[in-house]
PDB file of C-alpha atoms in Angstrom:
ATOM      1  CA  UNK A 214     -13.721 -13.435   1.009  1.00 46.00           C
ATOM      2  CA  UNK A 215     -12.204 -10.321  -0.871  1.00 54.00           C
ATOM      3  CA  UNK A 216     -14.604  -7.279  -1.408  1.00 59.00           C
ATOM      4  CA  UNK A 217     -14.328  -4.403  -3.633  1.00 65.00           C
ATOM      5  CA  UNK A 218     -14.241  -1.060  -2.358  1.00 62.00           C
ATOM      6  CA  UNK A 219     -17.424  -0.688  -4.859  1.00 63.00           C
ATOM      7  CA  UNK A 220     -19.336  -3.422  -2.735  1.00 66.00           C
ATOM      8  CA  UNK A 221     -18.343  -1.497   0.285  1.00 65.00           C
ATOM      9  CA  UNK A 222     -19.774   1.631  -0.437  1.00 62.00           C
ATOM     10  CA  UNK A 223     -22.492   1.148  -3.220  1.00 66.00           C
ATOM     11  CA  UNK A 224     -23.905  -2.245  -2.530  1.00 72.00           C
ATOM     12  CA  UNK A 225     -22.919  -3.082   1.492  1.00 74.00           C
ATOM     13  CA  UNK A 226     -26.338  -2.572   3.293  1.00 76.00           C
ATOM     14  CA  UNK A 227     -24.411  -2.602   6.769  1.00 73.00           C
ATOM     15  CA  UNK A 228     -22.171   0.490   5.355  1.00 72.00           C
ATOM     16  CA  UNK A 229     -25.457   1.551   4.256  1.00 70.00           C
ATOM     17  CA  UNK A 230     -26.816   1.853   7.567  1.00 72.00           C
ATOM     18  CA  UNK A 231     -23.926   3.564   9.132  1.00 69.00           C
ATOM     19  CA  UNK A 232     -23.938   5.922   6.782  1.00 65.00           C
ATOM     20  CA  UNK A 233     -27.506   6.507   7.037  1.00 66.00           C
ATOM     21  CA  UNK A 234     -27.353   6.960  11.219  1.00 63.00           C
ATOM     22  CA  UNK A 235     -24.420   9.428  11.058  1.00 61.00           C
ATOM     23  CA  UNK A 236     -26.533  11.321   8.266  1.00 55.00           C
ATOM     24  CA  UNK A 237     -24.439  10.881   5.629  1.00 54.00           C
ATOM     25  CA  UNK A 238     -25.553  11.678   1.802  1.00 53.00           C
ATOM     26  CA  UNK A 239     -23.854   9.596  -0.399  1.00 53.00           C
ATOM     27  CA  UNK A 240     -24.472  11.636  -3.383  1.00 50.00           C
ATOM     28  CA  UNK A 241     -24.838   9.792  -7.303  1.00 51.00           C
ATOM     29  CA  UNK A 242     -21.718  11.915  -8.490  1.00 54.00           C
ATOM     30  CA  UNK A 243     -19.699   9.936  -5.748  1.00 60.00           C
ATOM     31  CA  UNK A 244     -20.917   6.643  -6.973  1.00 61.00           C
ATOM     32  CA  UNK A 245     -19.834   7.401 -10.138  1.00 62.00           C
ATOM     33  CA  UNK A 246     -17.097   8.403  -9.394  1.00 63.00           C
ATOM     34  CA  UNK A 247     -16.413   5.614  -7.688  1.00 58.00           C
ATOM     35  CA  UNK A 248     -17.564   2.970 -10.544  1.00 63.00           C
ATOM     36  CA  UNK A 249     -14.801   4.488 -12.997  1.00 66.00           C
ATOM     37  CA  UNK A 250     -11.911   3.785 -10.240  1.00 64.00           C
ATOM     38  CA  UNK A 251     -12.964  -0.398 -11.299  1.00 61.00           C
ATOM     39  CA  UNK A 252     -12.587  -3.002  -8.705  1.00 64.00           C
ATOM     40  CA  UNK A 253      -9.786  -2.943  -5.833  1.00 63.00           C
ATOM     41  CA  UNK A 254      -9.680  -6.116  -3.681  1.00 65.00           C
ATOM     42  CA  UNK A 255      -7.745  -6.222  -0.648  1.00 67.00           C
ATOM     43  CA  UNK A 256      -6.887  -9.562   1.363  1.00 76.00           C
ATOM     44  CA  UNK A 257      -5.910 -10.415   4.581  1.00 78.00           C
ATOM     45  CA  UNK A 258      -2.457  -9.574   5.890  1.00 82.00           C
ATOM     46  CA  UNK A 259      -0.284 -10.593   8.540  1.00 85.00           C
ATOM     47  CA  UNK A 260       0.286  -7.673  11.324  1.00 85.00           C
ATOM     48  CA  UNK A 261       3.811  -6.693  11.516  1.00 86.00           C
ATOM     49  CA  UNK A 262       5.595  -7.231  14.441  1.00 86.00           C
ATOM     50  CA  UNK A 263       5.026  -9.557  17.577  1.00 88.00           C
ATOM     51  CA  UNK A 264       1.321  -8.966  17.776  1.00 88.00           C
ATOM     52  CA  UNK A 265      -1.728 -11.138  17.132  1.00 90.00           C
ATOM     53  CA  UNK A 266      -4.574  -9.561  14.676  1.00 91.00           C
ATOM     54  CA  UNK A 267      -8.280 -10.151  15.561  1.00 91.00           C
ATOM     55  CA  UNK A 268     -10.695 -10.343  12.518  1.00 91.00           C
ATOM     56  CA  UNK A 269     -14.481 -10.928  13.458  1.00 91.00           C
ATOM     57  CA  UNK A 270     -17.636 -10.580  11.737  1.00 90.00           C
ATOM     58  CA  UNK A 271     -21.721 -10.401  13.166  1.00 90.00           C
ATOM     59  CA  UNK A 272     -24.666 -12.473  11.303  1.00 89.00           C
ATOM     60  CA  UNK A 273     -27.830 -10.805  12.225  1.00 88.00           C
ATOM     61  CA  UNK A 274     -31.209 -12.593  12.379  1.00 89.00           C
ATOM     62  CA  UNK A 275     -33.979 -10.015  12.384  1.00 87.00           C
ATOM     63  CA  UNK A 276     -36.949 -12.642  13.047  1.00 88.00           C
ATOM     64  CA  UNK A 277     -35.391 -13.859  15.699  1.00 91.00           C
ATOM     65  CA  UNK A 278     -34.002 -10.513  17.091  1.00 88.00           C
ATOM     66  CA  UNK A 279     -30.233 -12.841  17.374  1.00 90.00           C
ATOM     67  CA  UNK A 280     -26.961 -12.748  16.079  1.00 91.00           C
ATOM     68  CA  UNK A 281     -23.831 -14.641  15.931  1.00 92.00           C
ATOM     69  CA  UNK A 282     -20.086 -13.676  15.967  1.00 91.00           C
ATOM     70  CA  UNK A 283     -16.867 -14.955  15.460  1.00 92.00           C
ATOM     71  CA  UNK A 284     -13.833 -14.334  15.906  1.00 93.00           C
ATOM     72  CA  UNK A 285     -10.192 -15.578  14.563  1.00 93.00           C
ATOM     73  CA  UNK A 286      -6.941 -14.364  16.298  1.00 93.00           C
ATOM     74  CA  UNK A 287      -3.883 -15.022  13.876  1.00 93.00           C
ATOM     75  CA  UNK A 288      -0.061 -14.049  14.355  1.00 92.00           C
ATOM     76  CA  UNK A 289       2.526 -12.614  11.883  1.00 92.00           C
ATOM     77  CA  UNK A 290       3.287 -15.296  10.318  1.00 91.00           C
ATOM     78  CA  UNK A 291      -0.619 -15.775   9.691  1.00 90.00           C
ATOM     79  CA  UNK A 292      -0.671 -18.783  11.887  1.00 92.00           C
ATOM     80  CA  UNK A 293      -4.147 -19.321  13.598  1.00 93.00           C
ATOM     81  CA  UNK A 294      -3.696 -19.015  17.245  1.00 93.00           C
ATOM     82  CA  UNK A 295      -6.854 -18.296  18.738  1.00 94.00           C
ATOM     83  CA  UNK A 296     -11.112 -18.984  17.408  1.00 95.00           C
ATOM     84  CA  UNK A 297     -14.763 -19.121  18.856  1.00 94.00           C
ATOM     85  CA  UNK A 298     -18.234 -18.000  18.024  1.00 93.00           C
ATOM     86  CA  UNK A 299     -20.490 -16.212  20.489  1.00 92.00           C
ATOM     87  CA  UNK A 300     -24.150 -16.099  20.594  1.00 90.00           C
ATOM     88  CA  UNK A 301     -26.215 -12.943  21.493  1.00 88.00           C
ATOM     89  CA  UNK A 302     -30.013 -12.384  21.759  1.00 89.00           C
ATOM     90  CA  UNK A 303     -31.425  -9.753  21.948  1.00 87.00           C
ATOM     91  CA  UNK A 304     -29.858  -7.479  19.207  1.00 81.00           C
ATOM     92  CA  UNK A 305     -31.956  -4.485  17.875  1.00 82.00           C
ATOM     93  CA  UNK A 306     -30.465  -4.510  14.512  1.00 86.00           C
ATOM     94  CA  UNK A 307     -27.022  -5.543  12.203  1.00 87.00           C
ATOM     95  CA  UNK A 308     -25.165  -2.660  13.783  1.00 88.00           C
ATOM     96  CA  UNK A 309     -25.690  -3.409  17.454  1.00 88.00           C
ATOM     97  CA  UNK A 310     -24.662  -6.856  16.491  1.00 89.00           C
ATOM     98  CA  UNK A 311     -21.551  -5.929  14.812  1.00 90.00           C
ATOM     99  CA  UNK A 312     -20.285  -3.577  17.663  1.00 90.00           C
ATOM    100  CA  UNK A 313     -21.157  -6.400  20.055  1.00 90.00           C
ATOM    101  CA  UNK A 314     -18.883  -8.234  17.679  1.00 91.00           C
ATOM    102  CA  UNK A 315     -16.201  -5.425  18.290  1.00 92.00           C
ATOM    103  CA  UNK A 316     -16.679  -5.455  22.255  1.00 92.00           C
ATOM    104  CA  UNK A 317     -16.495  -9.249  22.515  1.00 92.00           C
ATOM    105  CA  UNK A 318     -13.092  -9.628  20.486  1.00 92.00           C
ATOM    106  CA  UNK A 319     -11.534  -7.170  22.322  1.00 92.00           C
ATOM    107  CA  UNK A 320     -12.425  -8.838  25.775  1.00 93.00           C
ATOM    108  CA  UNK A 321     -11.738 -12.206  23.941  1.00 93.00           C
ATOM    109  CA  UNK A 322      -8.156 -10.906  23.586  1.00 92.00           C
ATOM    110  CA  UNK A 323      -7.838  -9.563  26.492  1.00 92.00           C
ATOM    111  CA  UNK A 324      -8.539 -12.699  28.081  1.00 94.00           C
ATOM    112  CA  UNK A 325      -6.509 -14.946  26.280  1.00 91.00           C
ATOM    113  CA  UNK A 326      -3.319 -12.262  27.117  1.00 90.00           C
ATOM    114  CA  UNK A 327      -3.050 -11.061  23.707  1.00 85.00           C
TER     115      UNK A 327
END
């Protein structure tokens, strides 16, 4: 799905939170500033080169204290080479589950050779 950079940084409640634990002020004069630049959506793109590209993503369930991940490996020519989904338990919050996201791609490619 594309976002908007405005999404990202005025509406995103993960960015929220990051910002939040590195104790970062994200002051009104920014967000307006950041309104009057309009919408800029970026897509996927193929990495260059002979090297695969892992995207992967975290959904957090707070009353259940779980999350899910998954990840998609895909070459340069976009071609799908590589997918699964991981359960965790356990999670303290939407950013532990998103950096276990981050861990578990990287061992995910690591294991497959990539």
């Amino acid at each position: 799905a594309e976002e908007s950079v405005q999404h990202v940084f005025s509406e995103c409640p993960f960015t929220h939170q990051i910002l939040q634990e590195l104790n970062v002020l994200f002051l009104s004069s920014n967000r307006r500033q950041l309104e009057n630049m309009g919408p800029n959506f970026y897509t996927w793109g193929p990495p260059s080169g002979d090297v695969m590209k892992a995207n992967f993503d975290a959904t957090f369930y707070q009353g259940t204290k779980s999350a899910t991940t998954g990840i998609l490996v895909r070459n340069n020519k976009g071609f799908v080479m590589a997918a699964c989904t991981y359960p965790f338990e356990h999670d303290a919050n939407s950013t532990m589950a998103e950096a276990r996201a981050c861990l578990r791609a990287l061992i995910f490619m690591e294991e497959l050779g990539f």
